[in-house]
CSV table of C-alpha atoms in Angstrom, one decimal:
chain,number,residue,atom,x,y,z
A,15,UNK,CA,-68.9,-13.9,-55.4
A,16,UNK,CA,-68.2,-12.4,-52.0
A,17,UNK,CA,-64.8,-11.0,-51.3
A,18,UNK,CA,-62.8,-11.5,-47.9
A,19,UNK,CA,-64.1,-8.1,-46.8
A,20,UNK,CA,-67.7,-8.5,-47.7
A,21,UNK,CA,-69.8,-7.5,-44.8
A,22,UNK,CA,-72.2,-10.5,-45.5
A,23,UNK,CA,-69.4,-12.8,-44.4
A,24,UNK,CA,-68.7,-13.7,-40.7
A,25,UNK,CA,-65.6,-12.0,-39.6
A,26,UNK,CA,-62.9,-12.4,-36.9
A,27,UNK,CA,-63.2,-9.6,-34.4
A,28,UNK,CA,-59.8,-8.4,-33.1
A,29,UNK,CA,-59.6,-6.3,-30.0
A,30,UNK,CA,-56.6,-4.6,-28.2
A,31,UNK,CA,-56.7,-2.3,-25.3
A,32,UNK,CA,-54.1,0.3,-26.5
A,33,UNK,CA,-53.6,2.0,-29.9
A,34,UNK,CA,-50.2,0.4,-30.5
A,35,UNK,CA,-51.8,-3.0,-30.0
A,36,UNK,CA,-54.1,-2.7,-32.9
A,37,UNK,CA,-52.2,-0.1,-35.2
A,38,UNK,CA,-49.9,-2.8,-36.7
A,39,UNK,CA,-53.1,-4.8,-37.6
A,40,UNK,CA,-55.1,-1.9,-39.2
A,41,UNK,CA,-52.0,-0.8,-41.1
A,42,UNK,CA,-51.7,-4.3,-42.7
A,43,UNK,CA,-55.4,-4.6,-43.7
A,44,UNK,CA,-55.9,-5.1,-47.4
A,45,UNK,CA,-59.2,-3.4,-47.5
A,46,UNK,CA,-60.5,-0.9,-45.1
A,47,UNK,CA,-63.6,0.9,-43.9
A,48,UNK,CA,-64.2,2.5,-40.5
A,49,UNK,CA,-67.5,2.5,-38.4
A,50,UNK,CA,-68.0,4.4,-35.3
A,51,UNK,CA,-70.1,3.3,-32.3
A,52,UNK,CA,-69.9,5.0,-28.8
A,53,UNK,CA,-66.7,6.7,-30.1
A,54,UNK,CA,-64.9,3.5,-31.0
A,55,UNK,CA,-63.6,3.1,-34.4
A,56,UNK,CA,-64.3,-0.5,-35.9
A,57,UNK,CA,-62.0,-1.0,-38.9
A,58,UNK,CA,-63.6,-3.6,-41.2
A,59,UNK,CA,-61.8,-5.2,-44.0
A,60,UNK,CA,-59.5,-8.2,-44.7
A,61,UNK,CA,-56.2,-9.3,-43.1
A,62,UNK,CA,-54.3,-12.4,-44.3
A,63,UNK,CA,-57.1,-13.2,-46.6
A,64,UNK,CA,-59.8,-13.3,-43.8
A,65,UNK,CA,-62.6,-10.8,-43.2
A,66,UNK,CA,-61.9,-9.0,-39.9
A,67,UNK,CA,-63.1,-6.2,-37.7
A,68,UNK,CA,-60.4,-4.5,-35.7
A,69,UNK,CA,-61.1,-2.1,-32.8
A,70,UNK,CA,-59.1,-0.5,-30.0
A,71,UNK,CA,-61.3,-1.2,-26.9
A,72,UNK,CA,-59.7,0.9,-24.1
A,73,UNK,CA,-58.0,-0.2,-20.8
A,74,UNK,CA,-60.0,-2.2,-18.2
A,75,UNK,CA,-63.0,-4.6,-17.9
A,76,UNK,CA,-65.8,-2.0,-18.3
A,77,UNK,CA,-64.4,-0.6,-21.6
A,78,UNK,CA,-63.4,-4.0,-22.9
A,79,UNK,CA,-66.9,-5.4,-22.3
A,80,UNK,CA,-68.6,-2.4,-23.8
A,81,UNK,CA,-66.4,-2.7,-26.9
A,82,UNK,CA,-66.9,-6.6,-27.2
A,83,UNK,CA,-70.6,-6.1,-26.9
A,84,UNK,CA,-70.7,-3.4,-29.5
A,85,UNK,CA,-68.6,-5.8,-31.7
A,86,UNK,CA,-70.8,-8.6,-31.2
A,87,UNK,CA,-74.0,-6.4,-31.8
A,88,UNK,CA,-73.1,-4.7,-35.0
A,89,UNK,CA,-70.9,-7.3,-36.9
A,90,UNK,CA,-71.6,-11.0,-37.8
A,91,UNK,CA,-68.6,-12.8,-36.2
A,92,UNK,CA,-67.2,-16.3,-36.1
A,93,UNK,CA,-64.7,-15.5,-33.4
A,94,UNK,CA,-63.0,-12.8,-31.3
A,95,UNK,CA,-59.4,-12.6,-30.6
A,96,UNK,CA,-58.0,-10.2,-27.9
A,97,UNK,CA,-54.4,-9.4,-28.6
A,98,UNK,CA,-51.9,-7.4,-26.5
A,99,UNK,CA,-49.5,-7.6,-23.6
A,100,UNK,CA,-49.6,-8.7,-19.9
A,101,UNK,CA,-47.6,-8.9,-16.8
A,102,UNK,CA,-46.0,-12.2,-15.9
A,103,UNK,CA,-47.3,-14.0,-12.7
A,104,UNK,CA,-45.5,-17.5,-13.2
A,105,UNK,CA,-41.8,-17.1,-12.6
A,106,UNK,CA,-40.9,-19.3,-15.6
A,107,UNK,CA,-42.3,-16.8,-18.0
A,108,UNK,CA,-39.7,-14.2,-19.6
A,109,UNK,CA,-40.2,-11.2,-21.5
A,110,UNK,CA,-41.9,-11.7,-24.9
A,111,UNK,CA,-43.2,-15.0,-24.2
A,112,UNK,CA,-46.9,-15.4,-25.2
A,113,UNK,CA,-49.8,-17.2,-23.2
A,114,UNK,CA,-52.7,-18.4,-25.1
A,115,UNK,CA,-56.0,-18.9,-23.3
A,116,UNK,CA,-59.8,-19.3,-24.0
A,117,UNK,CA,-60.5,-18.9,-20.3
A,118,UNK,CA,-59.8,-16.0,-17.8
A,119,UNK,CA,-60.6,-15.2,-14.2
A,120,UNK,CA,-61.4,-11.9,-12.5
A,121,UNK,CA,-58.8,-11.8,-9.7
A,122,UNK,CA,-60.5,-8.8,-8.1
A,123,UNK,CA,-64.1,-10.0,-8.1
A,124,UNK,CA,-65.0,-11.3,-4.7
A,125,UNK,CA,-66.0,-10.8,-1.2
A,126,UNK,CA,-64.3,-8.6,1.3
A,127,UNK,CA,-64.5,-10.4,4.8
A,128,UNK,CA,-62.8,-9.5,8.1
A,129,UNK,CA,-60.3,-12.3,7.3
A,130,UNK,CA,-59.4,-10.7,4.0
A,131,UNK,CA,-60.4,-10.9,0.4
A,132,UNK,CA,-62.2,-14.1,-0.8
A,133,UNK,CA,-62.4,-14.8,-4.6
A,134,UNK,CA,-65.9,-14.9,-5.7
A,135,UNK,CA,-69.2,-14.2,-4.0
A,136,UNK,CA,-69.7,-17.6,-2.2
A,137,UNK,CA,-73.1,-17.0,-0.9
A,138,UNK,CA,-74.7,-16.6,-4.4
A,139,UNK,CA,-74.0,-20.0,-6.2
A,140,UNK,CA,-73.6,-18.7,-9.8
A,141,UNK,CA,-71.1,-16.2,-8.6
A,142,UNK,CA,-68.7,-18.6,-6.7
A,143,UNK,CA,-66.2,-19.0,-9.5
A,144,UNK,CA,-65.5,-15.7,-11.4
A,145,UNK,CA,-64.1,-17.7,-14.4
A,146,UNK,CA,-65.2,-17.0,-17.9
A,147,UNK,CA,-64.6,-19.7,-20.4
A,148,UNK,CA,-65.4,-19.4,-24.2
A,149,UNK,CA,-65.8,-21.7,-27.0
A,150,UNK,CA,-62.1,-23.1,-27.6
A,151,UNK,CA,-62.2,-23.5,-31.3
A,152,UNK,CA,-59.6,-20.7,-32.1
A,153,UNK,CA,-57.5,-21.7,-29.1
A,154,UNK,CA,-57.5,-25.4,-30.3
A,155,UNK,CA,-56.4,-24.3,-33.8
A,156,UNK,CA,-53.3,-22.2,-32.7
A,157,UNK,CA,-52.2,-24.5,-30.0
A,158,UNK,CA,-52.1,-27.2,-32.7
A,159,UNK,CA,-49.6,-25.2,-34.7
A,160,UNK,CA,-46.9,-25.6,-31.9
A,161,UNK,CA,-43.8,-23.8,-32.3
A,162,UNK,CA,-44.4,-22.8,-35.9
A,163,UNK,CA,-45.2,-19.2,-35.2
A,164,UNK,CA,-42.3,-16.9,-35.8
A,165,UNK,CA,-41.9,-14.5,-32.8
A,166,UNK,CA,-39.5,-11.5,-32.3
A,167,UNK,CA,-36.5,-12.1,-30.1
A,168,UNK,CA,-36.4,-10.1,-26.8
A,169,UNK,CA,-33.5,-9.7,-24.4
A,170,UNK,CA,-31.4,-11.9,-26.7
A,171,UNK,CA,-33.6,-14.9,-26.5
A,172,UNK,CA,-36.4,-16.5,-28.7
A,173,UNK,CA,-39.8,-16.2,-26.8
A,174,UNK,CA,-41.8,-19.2,-26.0
A,175,UNK,CA,-45.5,-19.9,-26.5
A,176,UNK,CA,-47.5,-21.2,-23.3
A,177,UNK,CA,-51.0,-22.2,-22.8
A,178,UNK,CA,-52.8,-21.3,-19.5
A,179,UNK,CA,-55.2,-19.2,-17.5
A,180,UNK,CA,-55.2,-15.4,-17.7
A,181,UNK,CA,-56.1,-13.2,-14.5
A,182,UNK,CA,-57.9,-10.0,-15.2
A,183,UNK,CA,-58.5,-7.1,-12.8
A,184,UNK,CA,-58.9,-3.3,-12.9
A,185,UNK,CA,-55.4,-2.6,-11.5
A,186,UNK,CA,-52.0,-2.5,-13.1
A,187,UNK,CA,-49.9,-4.9,-11.0
A,188,UNK,CA,-46.6,-3.3,-10.1
A,189,UNK,CA,-46.1,-4.8,-6.7
A,190,UNK,CA,-44.4,-8.2,-6.2
A,191,UNK,CA,-46.5,-9.2,-3.2
A,192,UNK,CA,-49.7,-8.5,-5.1
A,193,UNK,CA,-48.3,-10.5,-8.1
A,194,UNK,CA,-47.7,-13.4,-5.7
A,195,UNK,CA,-51.2,-13.3,-4.2
A,196,UNK,CA,-52.9,-13.1,-7.6
A,197,UNK,CA,-50.8,-16.2,-8.8
A,198,UNK,CA,-51.5,-18.2,-5.6
A,199,UNK,CA,-55.2,-17.2,-5.6
A,200,UNK,CA,-55.9,-17.9,-9.2
A,201,UNK,CA,-53.2,-20.3,-10.7
A,202,UNK,CA,-53.0,-17.8,-13.7
A,203,UNK,CA,-49.9,-17.4,-15.8
A,204,UNK,CA,-50.2,-13.7,-16.5
A,205,UNK,CA,-52.2,-10.8,-15.3
A,206,UNK,CA,-53.9,-8.1,-17.4
A,207,UNK,CA,-57.0,-5.8,-17.4
A,208,UNK,CA,-59.4,-6.8,-20.1
A,209,UNK,CA,-59.4,-10.5,-21.0
A,210,UNK,CA,-62.2,-12.0,-18.7
A,211,UNK,CA,-64.5,-9.2,-19.9
A,212,UNK,CA,-64.1,-10.1,-23.5
A,213,UNK,CA,-64.3,-13.7,-22.9
A,214,UNK,CA,-67.5,-13.3,-20.9
A,215,UNK,CA,-69.1,-11.4,-23.9
A,216,UNK,CA,-67.9,-14.2,-26.3
A,217,UNK,CA,-69.3,-16.9,-23.9
A,218,UNK,CA,-72.6,-15.2,-23.7
A,219,UNK,CA,-72.7,-14.7,-27.5
A,220,UNK,CA,-71.8,-18.4,-27.9
A,221,UNK,CA,-68.8,-17.7,-30.2
A,222,UNK,CA,-65.1,-18.8,-30.0
A,223,UNK,CA,-62.6,-16.4,-28.2
A,224,UNK,CA,-58.9,-16.5,-28.0
A,225,UNK,CA,-56.8,-14.5,-25.7
A,226,UNK,CA,-53.2,-13.7,-27.0
A,227,UNK,CA,-51.1,-12.1,-24.2
A,228,UNK,CA,-47.4,-11.3,-24.6
A,229,UNK,CA,-45.2,-10.7,-21.6
A,230,UNK,CA,-44.2,-7.0,-21.4
A,231,UNK,CA,-43.3,-7.0,-17.7
A,232,UNK,CA,-42.9,-8.8,-14.6
A,233,UNK,CA,-44.7,-6.4,-12.2
A,234,UNK,CA,-42.9,-3.1,-13.1
A,235,UNK,CA,-44.1,0.0,-15.1
A,236,UNK,CA,-40.6,0.5,-16.2
A,237,UNK,CA,-40.5,-3.0,-17.8
A,238,UNK,CA,-43.8,-2.2,-19.4
A,239,UNK,CA,-42.4,0.9,-21.1
A,240,UNK,CA,-39.2,-0.6,-22.1
A,241,UNK,CA,-40.6,-3.9,-23.6
A,242,UNK,CA,-44.3,-3.0,-24.6
A,243,UNK,CA,-43.7,-2.5,-28.3
A,244,UNK,CA,-41.8,-5.7,-29.0
A,245,UNK,CA,-44.2,-7.6,-26.8
A,246,UNK,CA,-47.2,-6.2,-28.8
A,247,UNK,CA,-45.5,-7.3,-32.0
A,248,UNK,CA,-45.4,-10.9,-30.8
A,249,UNK,CA,-49.0,-10.8,-29.9
A,250,UNK,CA,-49.8,-9.5,-33.4
A,251,UNK,CA,-47.6,-12.2,-35.0
A,252,UNK,CA,-49.8,-14.9,-33.4
A,253,UNK,CA,-52.9,-13.1,-34.6
A,254,UNK,CA,-51.5,-13.2,-38.1
A,255,UNK,CA,-50.9,-17.0,-37.7
A,256,UNK,CA,-54.3,-17.6,-36.6
A,257,UNK,CA,-55.8,-16.0,-39.5
A,258,UNK,CA,-53.6,-17.6,-41.9
A,259,UNK,CA,-54.6,-21.0,-40.5
A,260,UNK,CA,-58.3,-20.5,-40.7
A,261,UNK,CA,-60.1,-22.1,-43.7
A,262,UNK,CA,-61.2,-19.7,-46.5
A,263,UNK,CA,-64.3,-17.6,-45.8
A,264,UNK,CA,-67.4,-19.0,-47.2
């Protein structure tokens, strides 16, 4: 009978951009082997009784897309989870809050016109709306759990889980004006640098994808450096909850 870490079973691929976002997961894995492709280390084993492959993908859309494509190409998967931190766009979000999504939009993908930047490439029909949306199975599963997921307090309050759109772009947003522009342009709750790329790969591969983004800042690199570790812990806590809620592997 196959074990939870058997390579013949479909795994959940878990991707994080920074080492700290995946280290807490790889350290908790019950079994562990490492495969290296294009310089990336893919940790294959089991976590919370589920077969998983955990990898640090790097910062930015190009690195994230490359990592997700390698993950899909080399491992049989039943879903991908992207875990990590993000900057708040919506004013009601606070430090440590978590945003869940199966869709993301590239806020920096568009057309530069004399009147300014326009989201999407409007004269090419298939590129008018730079929204990536994957199968929602993992998202539906975790949303159904409501507030049963234990999160780490931050700034003296208990974080809250939200559902909404994630904005992705190759820029760290540390400017209030840009933050407002992205919010107005996309309607997203948070902004980060990888999610849309991973969702796009999952969409094209036909597998479910879940973005788990914990708020580490409100447009400040100082906030990020202060709250990054705790925010990343909350994202990892949600990942654990997803894995625990999945049916046993076949």
